[in-house]
XYZ file of C-alpha atoms in Angstrom:
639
model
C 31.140 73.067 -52.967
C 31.058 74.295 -49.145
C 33.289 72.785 -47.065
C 35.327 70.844 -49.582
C 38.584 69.929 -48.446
C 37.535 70.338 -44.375
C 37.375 67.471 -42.126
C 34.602 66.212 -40.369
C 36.306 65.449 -37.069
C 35.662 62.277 -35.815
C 32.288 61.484 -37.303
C 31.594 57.789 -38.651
C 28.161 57.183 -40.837
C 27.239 53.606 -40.100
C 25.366 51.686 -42.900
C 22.527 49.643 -40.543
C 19.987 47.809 -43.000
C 20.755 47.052 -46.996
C 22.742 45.578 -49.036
C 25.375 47.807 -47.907
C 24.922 46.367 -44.260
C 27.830 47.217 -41.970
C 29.975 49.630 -44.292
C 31.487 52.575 -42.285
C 32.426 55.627 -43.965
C 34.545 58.174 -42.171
C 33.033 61.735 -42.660
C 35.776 63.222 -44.058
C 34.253 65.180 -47.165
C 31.358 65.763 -48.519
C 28.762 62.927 -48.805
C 26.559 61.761 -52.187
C 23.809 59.650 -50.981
C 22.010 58.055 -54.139
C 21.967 55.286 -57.104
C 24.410 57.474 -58.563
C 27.726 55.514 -59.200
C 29.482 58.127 -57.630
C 27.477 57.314 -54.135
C 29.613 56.838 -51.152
C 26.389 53.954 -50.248
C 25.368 51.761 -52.770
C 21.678 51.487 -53.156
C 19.395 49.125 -54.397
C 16.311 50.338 -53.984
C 13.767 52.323 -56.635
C 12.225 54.781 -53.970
C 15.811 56.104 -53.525
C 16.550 58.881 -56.501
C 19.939 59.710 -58.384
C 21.013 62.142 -56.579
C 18.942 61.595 -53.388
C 20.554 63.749 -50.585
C 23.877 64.973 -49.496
C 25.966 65.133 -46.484
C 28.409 68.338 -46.456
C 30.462 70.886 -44.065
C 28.382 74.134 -42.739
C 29.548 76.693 -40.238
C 32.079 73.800 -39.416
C 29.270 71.070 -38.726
C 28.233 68.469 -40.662
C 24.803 68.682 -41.925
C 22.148 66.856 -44.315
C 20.628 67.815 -47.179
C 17.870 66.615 -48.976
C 18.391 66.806 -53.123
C 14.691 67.571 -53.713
C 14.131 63.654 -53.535
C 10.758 61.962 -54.741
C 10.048 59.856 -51.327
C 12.194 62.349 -48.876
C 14.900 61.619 -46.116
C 13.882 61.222 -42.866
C 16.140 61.673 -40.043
C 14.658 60.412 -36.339
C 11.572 59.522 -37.431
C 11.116 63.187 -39.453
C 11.608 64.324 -42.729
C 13.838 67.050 -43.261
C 12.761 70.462 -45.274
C 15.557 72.019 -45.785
C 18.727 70.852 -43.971
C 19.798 68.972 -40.476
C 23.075 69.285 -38.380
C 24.059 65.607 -37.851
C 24.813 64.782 -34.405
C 25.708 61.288 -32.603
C 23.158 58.716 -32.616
C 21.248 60.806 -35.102
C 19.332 57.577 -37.750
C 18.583 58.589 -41.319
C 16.386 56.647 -43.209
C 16.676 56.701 -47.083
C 14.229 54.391 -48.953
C 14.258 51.106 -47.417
C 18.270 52.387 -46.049
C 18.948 52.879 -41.976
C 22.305 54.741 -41.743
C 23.573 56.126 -38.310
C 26.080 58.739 -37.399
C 28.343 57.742 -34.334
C 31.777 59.181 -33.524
C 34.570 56.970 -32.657
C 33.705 56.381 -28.861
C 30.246 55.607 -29.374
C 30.367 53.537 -32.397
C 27.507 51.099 -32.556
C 28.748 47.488 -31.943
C 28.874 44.040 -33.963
C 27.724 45.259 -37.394
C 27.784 42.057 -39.792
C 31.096 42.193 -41.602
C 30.528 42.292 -45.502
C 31.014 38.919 -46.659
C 32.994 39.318 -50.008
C 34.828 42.875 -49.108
C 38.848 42.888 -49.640
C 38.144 46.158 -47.605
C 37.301 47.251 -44.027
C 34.480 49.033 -44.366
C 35.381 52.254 -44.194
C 36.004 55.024 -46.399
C 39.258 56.549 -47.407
C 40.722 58.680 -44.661
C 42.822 61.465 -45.453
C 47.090 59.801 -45.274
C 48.674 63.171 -45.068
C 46.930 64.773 -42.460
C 48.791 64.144 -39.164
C 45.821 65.981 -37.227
C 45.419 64.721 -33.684
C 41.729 63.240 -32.859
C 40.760 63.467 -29.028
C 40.062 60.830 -27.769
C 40.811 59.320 -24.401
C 44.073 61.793 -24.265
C 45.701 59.281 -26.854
C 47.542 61.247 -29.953
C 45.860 59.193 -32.124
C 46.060 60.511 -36.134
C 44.326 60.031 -38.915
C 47.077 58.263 -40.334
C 47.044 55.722 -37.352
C 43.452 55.131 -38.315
C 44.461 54.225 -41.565
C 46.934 52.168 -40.327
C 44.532 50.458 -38.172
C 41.681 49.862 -40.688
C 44.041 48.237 -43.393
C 45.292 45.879 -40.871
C 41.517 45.015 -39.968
C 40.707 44.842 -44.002
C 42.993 42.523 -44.002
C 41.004 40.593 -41.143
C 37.785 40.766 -42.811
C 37.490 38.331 -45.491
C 39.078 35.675 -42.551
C 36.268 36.314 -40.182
C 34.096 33.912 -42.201
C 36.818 30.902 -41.530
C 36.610 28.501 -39.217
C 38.831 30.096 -36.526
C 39.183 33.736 -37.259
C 40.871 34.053 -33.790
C 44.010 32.972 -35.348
C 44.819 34.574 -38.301
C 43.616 37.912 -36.724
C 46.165 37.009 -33.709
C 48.969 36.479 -36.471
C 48.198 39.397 -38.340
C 48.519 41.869 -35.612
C 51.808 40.168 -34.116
C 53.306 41.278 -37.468
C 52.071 44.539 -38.425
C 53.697 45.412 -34.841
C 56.555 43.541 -35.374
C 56.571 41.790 -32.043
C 58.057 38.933 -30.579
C 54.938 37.088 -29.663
C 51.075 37.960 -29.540
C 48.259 36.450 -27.466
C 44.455 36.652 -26.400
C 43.622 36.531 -22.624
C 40.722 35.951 -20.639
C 40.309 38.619 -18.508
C 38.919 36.994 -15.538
C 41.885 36.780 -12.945
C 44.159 34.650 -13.374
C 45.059 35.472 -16.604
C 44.021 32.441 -18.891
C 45.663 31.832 -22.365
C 42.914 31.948 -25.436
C 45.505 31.579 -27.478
C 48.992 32.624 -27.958
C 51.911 33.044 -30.829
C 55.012 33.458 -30.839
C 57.411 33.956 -27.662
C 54.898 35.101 -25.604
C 55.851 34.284 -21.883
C 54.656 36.579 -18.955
C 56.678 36.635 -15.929
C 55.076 36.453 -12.702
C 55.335 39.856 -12.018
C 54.071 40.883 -14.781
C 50.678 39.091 -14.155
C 50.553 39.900 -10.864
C 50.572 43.743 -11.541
C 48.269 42.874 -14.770
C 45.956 41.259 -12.248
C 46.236 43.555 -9.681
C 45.176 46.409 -12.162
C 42.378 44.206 -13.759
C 40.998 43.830 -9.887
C 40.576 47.782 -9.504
C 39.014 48.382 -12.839
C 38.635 47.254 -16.403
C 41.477 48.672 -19.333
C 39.096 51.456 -21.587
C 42.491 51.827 -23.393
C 45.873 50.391 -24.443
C 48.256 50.118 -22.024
C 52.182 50.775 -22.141
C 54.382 48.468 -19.902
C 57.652 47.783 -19.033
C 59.269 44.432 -18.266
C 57.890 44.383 -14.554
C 54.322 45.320 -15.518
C 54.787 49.013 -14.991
C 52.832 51.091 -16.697
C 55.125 53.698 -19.001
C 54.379 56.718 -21.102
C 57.466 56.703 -23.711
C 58.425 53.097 -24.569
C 57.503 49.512 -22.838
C 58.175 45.641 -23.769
C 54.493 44.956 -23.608
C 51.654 46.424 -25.321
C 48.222 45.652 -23.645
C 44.474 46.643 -24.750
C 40.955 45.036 -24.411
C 39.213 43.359 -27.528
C 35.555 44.329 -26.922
C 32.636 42.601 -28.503
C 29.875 44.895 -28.160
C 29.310 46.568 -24.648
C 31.262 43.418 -23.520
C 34.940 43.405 -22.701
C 36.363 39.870 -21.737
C 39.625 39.847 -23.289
C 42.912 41.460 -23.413
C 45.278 41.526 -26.650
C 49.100 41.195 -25.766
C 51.829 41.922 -27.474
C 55.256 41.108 -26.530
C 59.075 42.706 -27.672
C 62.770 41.966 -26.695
C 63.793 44.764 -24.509
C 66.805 45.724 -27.436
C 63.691 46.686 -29.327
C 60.776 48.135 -27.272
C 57.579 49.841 -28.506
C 57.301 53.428 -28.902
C 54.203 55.683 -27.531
C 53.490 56.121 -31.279
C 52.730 52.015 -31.387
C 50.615 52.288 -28.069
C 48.576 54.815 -29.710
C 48.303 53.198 -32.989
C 46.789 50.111 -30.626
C 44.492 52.473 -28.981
C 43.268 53.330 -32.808
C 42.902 49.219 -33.800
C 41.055 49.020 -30.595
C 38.315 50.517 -32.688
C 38.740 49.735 -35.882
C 38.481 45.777 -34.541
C 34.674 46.961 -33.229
C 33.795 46.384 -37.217
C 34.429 42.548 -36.812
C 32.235 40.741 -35.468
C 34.389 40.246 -32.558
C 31.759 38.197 -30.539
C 31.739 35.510 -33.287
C 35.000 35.151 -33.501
C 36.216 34.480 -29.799
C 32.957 31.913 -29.728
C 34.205 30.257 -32.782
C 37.759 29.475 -31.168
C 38.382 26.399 -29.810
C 41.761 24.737 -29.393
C 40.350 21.861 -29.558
C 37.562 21.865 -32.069
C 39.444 19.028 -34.436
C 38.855 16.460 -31.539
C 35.130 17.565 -31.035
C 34.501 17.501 -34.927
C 35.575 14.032 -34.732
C 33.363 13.270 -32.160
C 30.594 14.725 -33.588
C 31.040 11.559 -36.123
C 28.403 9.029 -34.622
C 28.062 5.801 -34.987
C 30.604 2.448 -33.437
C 29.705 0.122 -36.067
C 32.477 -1.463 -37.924
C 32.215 0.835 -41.190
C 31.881 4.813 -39.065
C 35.051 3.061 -37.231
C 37.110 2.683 -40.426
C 35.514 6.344 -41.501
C 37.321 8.399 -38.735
C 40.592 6.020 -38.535
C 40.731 7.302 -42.278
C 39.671 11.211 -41.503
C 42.756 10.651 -38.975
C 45.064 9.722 -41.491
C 44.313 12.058 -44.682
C 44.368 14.582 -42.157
C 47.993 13.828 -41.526
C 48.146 14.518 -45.723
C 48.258 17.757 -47.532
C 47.239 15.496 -50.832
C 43.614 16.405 -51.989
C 40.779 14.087 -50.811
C 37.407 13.157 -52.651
C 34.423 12.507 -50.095
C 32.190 9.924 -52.032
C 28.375 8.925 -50.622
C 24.950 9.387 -51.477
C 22.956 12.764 -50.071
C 22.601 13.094 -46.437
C 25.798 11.110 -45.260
C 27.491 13.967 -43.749
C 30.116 14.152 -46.326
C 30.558 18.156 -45.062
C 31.072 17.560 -41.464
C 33.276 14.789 -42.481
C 35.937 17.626 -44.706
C 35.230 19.860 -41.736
C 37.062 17.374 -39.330
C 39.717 16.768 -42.032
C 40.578 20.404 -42.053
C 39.810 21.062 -37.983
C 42.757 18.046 -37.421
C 45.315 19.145 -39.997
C 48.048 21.845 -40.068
C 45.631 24.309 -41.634
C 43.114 24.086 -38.647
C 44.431 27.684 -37.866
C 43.784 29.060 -41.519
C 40.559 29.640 -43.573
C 37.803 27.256 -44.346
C 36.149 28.097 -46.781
C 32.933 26.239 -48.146
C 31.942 26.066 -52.298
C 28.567 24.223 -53.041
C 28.705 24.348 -57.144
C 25.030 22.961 -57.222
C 23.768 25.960 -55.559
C 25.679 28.577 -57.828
C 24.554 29.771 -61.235
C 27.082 28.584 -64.389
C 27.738 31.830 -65.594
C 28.578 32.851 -61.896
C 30.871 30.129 -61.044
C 33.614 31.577 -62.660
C 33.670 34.197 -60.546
C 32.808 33.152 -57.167
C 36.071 30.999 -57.071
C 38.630 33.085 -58.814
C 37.259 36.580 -58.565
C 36.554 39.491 -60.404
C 38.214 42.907 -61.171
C 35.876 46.246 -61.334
C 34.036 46.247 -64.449
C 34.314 42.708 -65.267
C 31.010 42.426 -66.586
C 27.605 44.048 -65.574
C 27.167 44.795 -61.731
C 30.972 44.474 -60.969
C 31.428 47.416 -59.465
C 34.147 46.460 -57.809
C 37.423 44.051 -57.202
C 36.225 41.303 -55.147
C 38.777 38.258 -53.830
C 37.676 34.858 -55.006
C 36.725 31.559 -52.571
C 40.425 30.767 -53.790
C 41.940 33.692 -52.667
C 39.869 33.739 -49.322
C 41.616 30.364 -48.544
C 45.128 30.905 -48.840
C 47.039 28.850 -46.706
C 43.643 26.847 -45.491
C 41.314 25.123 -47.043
C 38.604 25.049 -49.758
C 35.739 22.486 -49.684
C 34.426 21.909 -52.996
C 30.755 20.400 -52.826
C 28.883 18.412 -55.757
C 31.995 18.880 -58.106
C 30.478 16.712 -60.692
C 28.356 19.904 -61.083
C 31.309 21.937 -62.823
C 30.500 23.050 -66.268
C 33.504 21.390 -68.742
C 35.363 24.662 -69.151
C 35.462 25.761 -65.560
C 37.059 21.697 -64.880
C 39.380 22.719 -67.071
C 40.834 26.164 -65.097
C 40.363 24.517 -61.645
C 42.497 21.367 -62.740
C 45.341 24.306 -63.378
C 44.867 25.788 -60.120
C 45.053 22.170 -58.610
C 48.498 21.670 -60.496
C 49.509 24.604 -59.066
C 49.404 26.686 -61.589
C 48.468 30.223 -60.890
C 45.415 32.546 -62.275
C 43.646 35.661 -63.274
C 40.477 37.164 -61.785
C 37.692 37.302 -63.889
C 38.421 40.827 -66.401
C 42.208 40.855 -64.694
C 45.680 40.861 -65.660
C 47.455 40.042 -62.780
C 48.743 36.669 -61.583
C 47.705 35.337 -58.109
C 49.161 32.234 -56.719
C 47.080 30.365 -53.745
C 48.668 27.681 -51.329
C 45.139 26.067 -50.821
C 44.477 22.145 -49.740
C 41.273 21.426 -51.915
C 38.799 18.741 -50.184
C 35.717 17.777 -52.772
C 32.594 15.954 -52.669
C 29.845 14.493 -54.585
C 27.076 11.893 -54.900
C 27.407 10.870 -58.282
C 29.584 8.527 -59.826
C 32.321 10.201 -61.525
C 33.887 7.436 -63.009
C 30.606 7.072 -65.095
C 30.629 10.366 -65.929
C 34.108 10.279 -66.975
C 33.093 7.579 -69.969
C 29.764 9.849 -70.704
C 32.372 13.293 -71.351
C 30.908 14.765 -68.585
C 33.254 15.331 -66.905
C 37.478 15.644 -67.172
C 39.399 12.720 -66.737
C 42.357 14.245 -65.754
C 40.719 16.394 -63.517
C 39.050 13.316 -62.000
C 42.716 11.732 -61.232
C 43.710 14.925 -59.803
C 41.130 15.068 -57.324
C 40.814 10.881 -56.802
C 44.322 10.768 -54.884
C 42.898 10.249 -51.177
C 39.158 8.652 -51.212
C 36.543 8.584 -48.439
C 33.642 6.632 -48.935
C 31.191 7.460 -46.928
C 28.469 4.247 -46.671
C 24.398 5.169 -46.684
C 22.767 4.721 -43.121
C 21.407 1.341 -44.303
C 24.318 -0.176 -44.093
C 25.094 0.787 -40.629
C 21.545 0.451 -39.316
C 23.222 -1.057 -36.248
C 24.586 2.811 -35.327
C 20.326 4.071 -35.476
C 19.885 3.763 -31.702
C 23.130 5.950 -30.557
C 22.028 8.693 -33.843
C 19.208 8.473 -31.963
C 20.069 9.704 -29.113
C 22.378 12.297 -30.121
C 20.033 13.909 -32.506
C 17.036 13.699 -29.863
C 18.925 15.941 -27.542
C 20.387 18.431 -30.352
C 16.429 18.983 -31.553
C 15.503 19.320 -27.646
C 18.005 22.369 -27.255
C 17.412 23.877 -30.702
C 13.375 23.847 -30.052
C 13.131 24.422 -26.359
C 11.281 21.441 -25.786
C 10.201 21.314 -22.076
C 10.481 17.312 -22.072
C 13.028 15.151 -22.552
C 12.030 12.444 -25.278
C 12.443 9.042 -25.702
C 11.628 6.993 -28.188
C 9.725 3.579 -27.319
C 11.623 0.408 -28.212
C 8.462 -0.539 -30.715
C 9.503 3.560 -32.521
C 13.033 1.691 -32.469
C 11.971 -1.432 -34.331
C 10.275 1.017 -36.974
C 13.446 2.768 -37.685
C 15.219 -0.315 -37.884
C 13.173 -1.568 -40.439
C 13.028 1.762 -42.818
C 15.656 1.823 -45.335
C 16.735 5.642 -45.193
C 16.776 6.704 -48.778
C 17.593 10.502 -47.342
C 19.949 8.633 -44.697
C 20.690 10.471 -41.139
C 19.175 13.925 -42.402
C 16.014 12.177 -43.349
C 16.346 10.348 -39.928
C 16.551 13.798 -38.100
C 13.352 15.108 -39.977
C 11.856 12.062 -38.985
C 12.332 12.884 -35.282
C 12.030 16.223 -35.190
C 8.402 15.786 -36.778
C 8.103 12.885 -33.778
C 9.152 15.302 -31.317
C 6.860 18.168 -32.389
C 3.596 16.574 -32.327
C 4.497 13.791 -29.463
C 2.219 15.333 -26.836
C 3.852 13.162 -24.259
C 7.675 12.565 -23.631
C 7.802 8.765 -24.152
C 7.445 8.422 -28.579
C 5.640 5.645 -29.823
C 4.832 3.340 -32.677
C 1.855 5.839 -33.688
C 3.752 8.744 -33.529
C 6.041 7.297 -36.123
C 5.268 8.207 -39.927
C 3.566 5.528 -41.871
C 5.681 5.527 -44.317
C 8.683 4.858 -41.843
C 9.013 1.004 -41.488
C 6.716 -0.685 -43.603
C 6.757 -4.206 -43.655
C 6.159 -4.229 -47.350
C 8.903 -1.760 -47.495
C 11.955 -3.804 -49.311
C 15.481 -2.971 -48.499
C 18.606 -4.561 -48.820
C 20.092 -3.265 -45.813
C 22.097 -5.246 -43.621
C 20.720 -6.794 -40.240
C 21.411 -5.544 -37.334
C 24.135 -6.908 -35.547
C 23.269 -9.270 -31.824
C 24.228 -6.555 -29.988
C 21.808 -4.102 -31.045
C 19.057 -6.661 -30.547
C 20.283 -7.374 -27.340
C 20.306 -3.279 -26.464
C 16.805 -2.934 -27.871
C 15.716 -5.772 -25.794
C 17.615 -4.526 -22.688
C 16.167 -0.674 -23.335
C 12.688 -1.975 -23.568
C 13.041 -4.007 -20.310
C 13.897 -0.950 -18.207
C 11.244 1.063 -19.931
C 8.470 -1.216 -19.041
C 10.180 -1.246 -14.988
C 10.344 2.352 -15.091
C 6.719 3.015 -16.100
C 5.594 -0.015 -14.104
C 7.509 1.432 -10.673
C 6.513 5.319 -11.863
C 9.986 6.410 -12.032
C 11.213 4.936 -8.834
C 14.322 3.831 -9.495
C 14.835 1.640 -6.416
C 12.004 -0.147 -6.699
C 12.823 -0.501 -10.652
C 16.095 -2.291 -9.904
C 14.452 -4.664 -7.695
C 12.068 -5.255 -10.349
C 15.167 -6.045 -12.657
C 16.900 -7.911 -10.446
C 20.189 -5.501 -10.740
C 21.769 -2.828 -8.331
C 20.795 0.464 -8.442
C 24.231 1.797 -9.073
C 23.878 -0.640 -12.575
C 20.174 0.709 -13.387
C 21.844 4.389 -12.887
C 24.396 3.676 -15.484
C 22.087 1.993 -17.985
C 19.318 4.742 -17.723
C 21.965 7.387 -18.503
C 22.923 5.598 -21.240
C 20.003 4.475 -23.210
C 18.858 8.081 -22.216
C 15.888 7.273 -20.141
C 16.325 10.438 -17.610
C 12.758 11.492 -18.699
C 10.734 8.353 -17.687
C 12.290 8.575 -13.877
C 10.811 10.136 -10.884
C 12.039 12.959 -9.649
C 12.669 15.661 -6.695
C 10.726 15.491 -3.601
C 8.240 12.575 -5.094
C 11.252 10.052 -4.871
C 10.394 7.122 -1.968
C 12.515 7.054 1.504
C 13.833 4.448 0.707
C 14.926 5.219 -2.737
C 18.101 7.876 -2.141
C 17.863 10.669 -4.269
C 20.948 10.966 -6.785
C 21.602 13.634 -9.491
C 19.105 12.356 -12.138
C 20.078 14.689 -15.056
C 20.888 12.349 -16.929
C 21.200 13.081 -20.022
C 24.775 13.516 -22.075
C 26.256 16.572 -22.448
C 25.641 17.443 -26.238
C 28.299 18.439 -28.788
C 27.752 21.480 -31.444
C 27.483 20.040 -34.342
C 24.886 17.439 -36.375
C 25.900 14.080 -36.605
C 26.475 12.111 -40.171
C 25.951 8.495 -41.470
């Protein structure tokens, strides 16, 4: 075959659309294109033939041929007769299959990682060939590429964890062997992301860092010394930018003992993980990082009655566990954002999170999906793929409706629990997983348990720490401050132009309702409220009729006097607030309170909407910052 055996330079074909989506494969021989097992792409897709086209070496230049295909290749729009020389930025469309050819300097940005790959994403490059690419003056080699792409392989079945940031910090520091290893804003000064290690920059140091950040932006790793001086054959620090997408915000640093500097060869082997980290979805991950997401999780738990007290006192504490905890309530209690805040507080908040609903999952799949598979398994395996267990190593793996477990899956898990270790599906070899399991369910397993449906001693494995996680009813005292929260979540995710609030006779409806589908068939609820309200200010006849019947019969608990006496204290102000237009002066009067007191009160029953504002504010009413309304945290609020 022509060209067989010749590199392609510097070329990267960039899977864009498919089930394929993301997948990089370095043009380094010749290409087979087609549902063909032997395809470099795999296609699913009828249009696209056996042996469909192929990408090979001519006159030194890559080129595309079509196979004398059914439906054609197109490249650009047109379909190709004979053959076309592939250049940069070139798009080639096969079936319902975008692919794009980019070289290492203009590779497109933020593909979507694959989501079950042990792999990077990019083909096999060639490990003995030591040939130099250009690019940027760096000697970067092939086999610095490969070096680079394993370490981000490595990284890709983490991106999908709660704080990638971390283990992709960690991973780095030690295929470099350094000292320490951080990520900095960029901005001057230089702020601390986050950091590992014994990572301390001396002041002079920063200041030339800063000083070089002021005259332009780093386009490639950097070489330093201990003083910030930038060196050519070996330096203490190693610097260069993590870009997500055209954007470049942070620097990578890493950090040696002067006994031990880095070499040029490590600078350029940064300069080649530079790009190889453009297959992450880099954007996502410095988003996702938050050093203090396990205090905002927490917060996200709403509700101060007596019982959503005792809930996070006890998150708080089985956090402080590495014992496995069982999260018990009925549908709709937020028993995932409660094993979210478990892991976001404990020692593993750094480490995978990884998420298993078994009601969602077919039986015969099961299997799989948690432990794995090796190539050839069964039908469609077509290749080794890490299980949820083996994606959470070190972290941890929340187990959703467990009670839906066939028997003889119950029975492996309960080993892996015990600490036992286990085979892929179609494997031979032994993997052991340091994993903290967190499960859930609605049923009651203890009844199950005396039906044989389910293992008893996997039920006292799992029952060590319990959360029980009580129904909205029994709370109903926590309705107004849900509320509020979940009106201004629904404003932001909709755009609404208003800011809603709910009339104290929509209140006395809720109150009333006894919340089968608890707070996510309370957010429905207002959402619905919110989308046909054509004024800001809810009512009773905005609220569903079947919300707050008064044959309706519950056995929910009253609400407590305090809620009554906020309900009656919210409706007051309402009424002065209409009654005055939204003149907050005269509104206090009207109330008989200061103004400083009506200021507090409207912020926090959340009637911003119903006051006056801007230049329509009386003289004599002094015009204060009336954006009131709470800042809102990220994440939906449970029972």
């Amino acid at each position: 075959m022509p060209g067989s055996g010749i590199t392609f330079r510097n070329l990267i074909l960039v899977v864009m659309s498919g089930p394929e989506q993301g997948q990089r494969i370095a043009l380094d021989r010749p290409i087979l294109l087609g549902r063909d097992p032997r395809s470099r792409v795999q296609f699913d897709d009828e249009r696209i033939s056996r042996h469909h086209a192929l990408i090979d070496l001519m006159d030194q230049k890559p080129v595309l041929r079509d196979l004398g295909s059914k439906n054609g290749t197109f490249v650009n729009g047109s379909e190709i007769r004979d053959f076309h020389t592939l250049r940069p930025n070139d798009r080639i469309r096969i079936g319902k299959t975008l692919l794009a050819v980019a070289s290492l300097s203009s590779i497109p940005r933020e593909p979507r990682a694959p989501e079950e790959s042990s792999g990077t994403g990019i083909d096999t490059l060639d490990l003995e060939s030591d040939e130099p690419i250009s690019e940027r003056g760096l000697p970067i080699t092939r086999r610095m590429l490969r070096a680079a792409s394993e370490t981000v392989g490595r990284l890709a079945p983490l991106t999908r964890s709660m704080y990638p940031l971390y283990p992709l910090v960690g991973t780095i520091r030690k295929d470099f062997r350094a000292d320490g290893a951080g990520v900095f804003l960029i901005n001057p000064p230089l702020d601390s992301v986050y950091t590992e290690g014994d990572l301390v920059l001396g002041e002079e140091v920063q200041a030339k860092l800063v000083s070089r950040l002021n005259e332009s932006l780093p386009k490639s790793a950097l070489l330093l010394d201990s003083t910030g001086t930038v060196q050519d054959e070996v330096g203490t620090l190693i610097v260069f930018p993590l870009r997500a997408g055209d954007d470049c915000r942070h620097l990578f640093i890493l950090v040696r003992d002067p006994s031990r500097p880095f070499q040029a060869e490590q600078r350029a082997l940064a300069e080649a993980l530079t790009e190889c980290l453009c297959m992450l979805p880099m954007r996502d991950i410095l988003q996702k990082t938050s050093l203090h997401a396990g205090n905002d999780s927490l917060g996200q738990i709403i509700g101060s009655s007596e019982d959503m007290t005792k809930v996070r006192e006890l998150i708080q504490s089985y956090a402080r566990a590495n014992a496995t905890v069982l999260l018990n309530g009925e549908s709709g209690t937020g028993k995932e954002l409660c094993a979210r805040a478990i892991h976001q507080i404990s020692d593993r908040r750094f480490s995978p999170y990884v998420e298993v609903n078994s009601a969602c999952m077919l039986p015969e799949l099961m299997e799989s999906e948690l432990f794995g598979h090796e190539r050839g398994a069964f039908t469609g395996a077509t290749d080794r793929t890490a299980g949820r267990l083996e994606i959470a190593n070190g972290g941890t793996l929340f187990l959703d409706e467990i009670g839906e477990l066939p028997l003889d899956l119950q029975a492996k898990l309960l080993r892996v629990l015990e600490g036992q270790p286990f085979y892929r599906v179609g494997g031979r070899e032994l993997i052991t997983v340091d994993v903290r399991f967190i499960c859930a369910t609605n049923r009651n397993l203890e009844e199950m348990v005396d039906a044989g449906t389910f293992r008893r001693d996997l039920f006292h494995r799992i029952n060590i720490l319990r959360l029980d996680i009580p129904p909205l009813r029994e709370h109903l005292e926590d309705i107004p401050e849900l509320v509020q929260y979940l009106v201004a979540r629904i404003q932001e995710e909709v755009g609404a132009e208003h800011n809603f609030v709910l009339a104290p006779k929509a209140y006395r409806r809720l109150l009333g309702h006894h919340w089968p589908g608890n707070v996510r068939e309370l957010r429905n609820v207002l959402q619905r409220m919110m989308l046909l309200s054509p004024v800001p200010v809810i009512d009773e006849r905005m609220v569903p009729p079947e919300i707050g019947r008064k044959n309706e019969s519950t056995t929910m608990k009253l609400p407590r006097l305090q809620v009554l006496t906020e309900m009656m204290e919210r409706e007051e102000i309402s009424k002065a607030l209409l009654e005055t237009e939204g003149q907050k002066s005269r509104a206090a009067k009207l109330l008989g309170i200061s103004r400083p007191t009506l200021d507090k009160k409207i912020k926090f029953y959340g009637l911003g909407a119903l006051v006056l504002r801007g230049k329509e504010t009386l003289p004599g009413d002094i015009s204060e910052d009336n954006s009131d309304e709470a800042e809102e945290p990220d994440d939906d609020p449970i029972s």
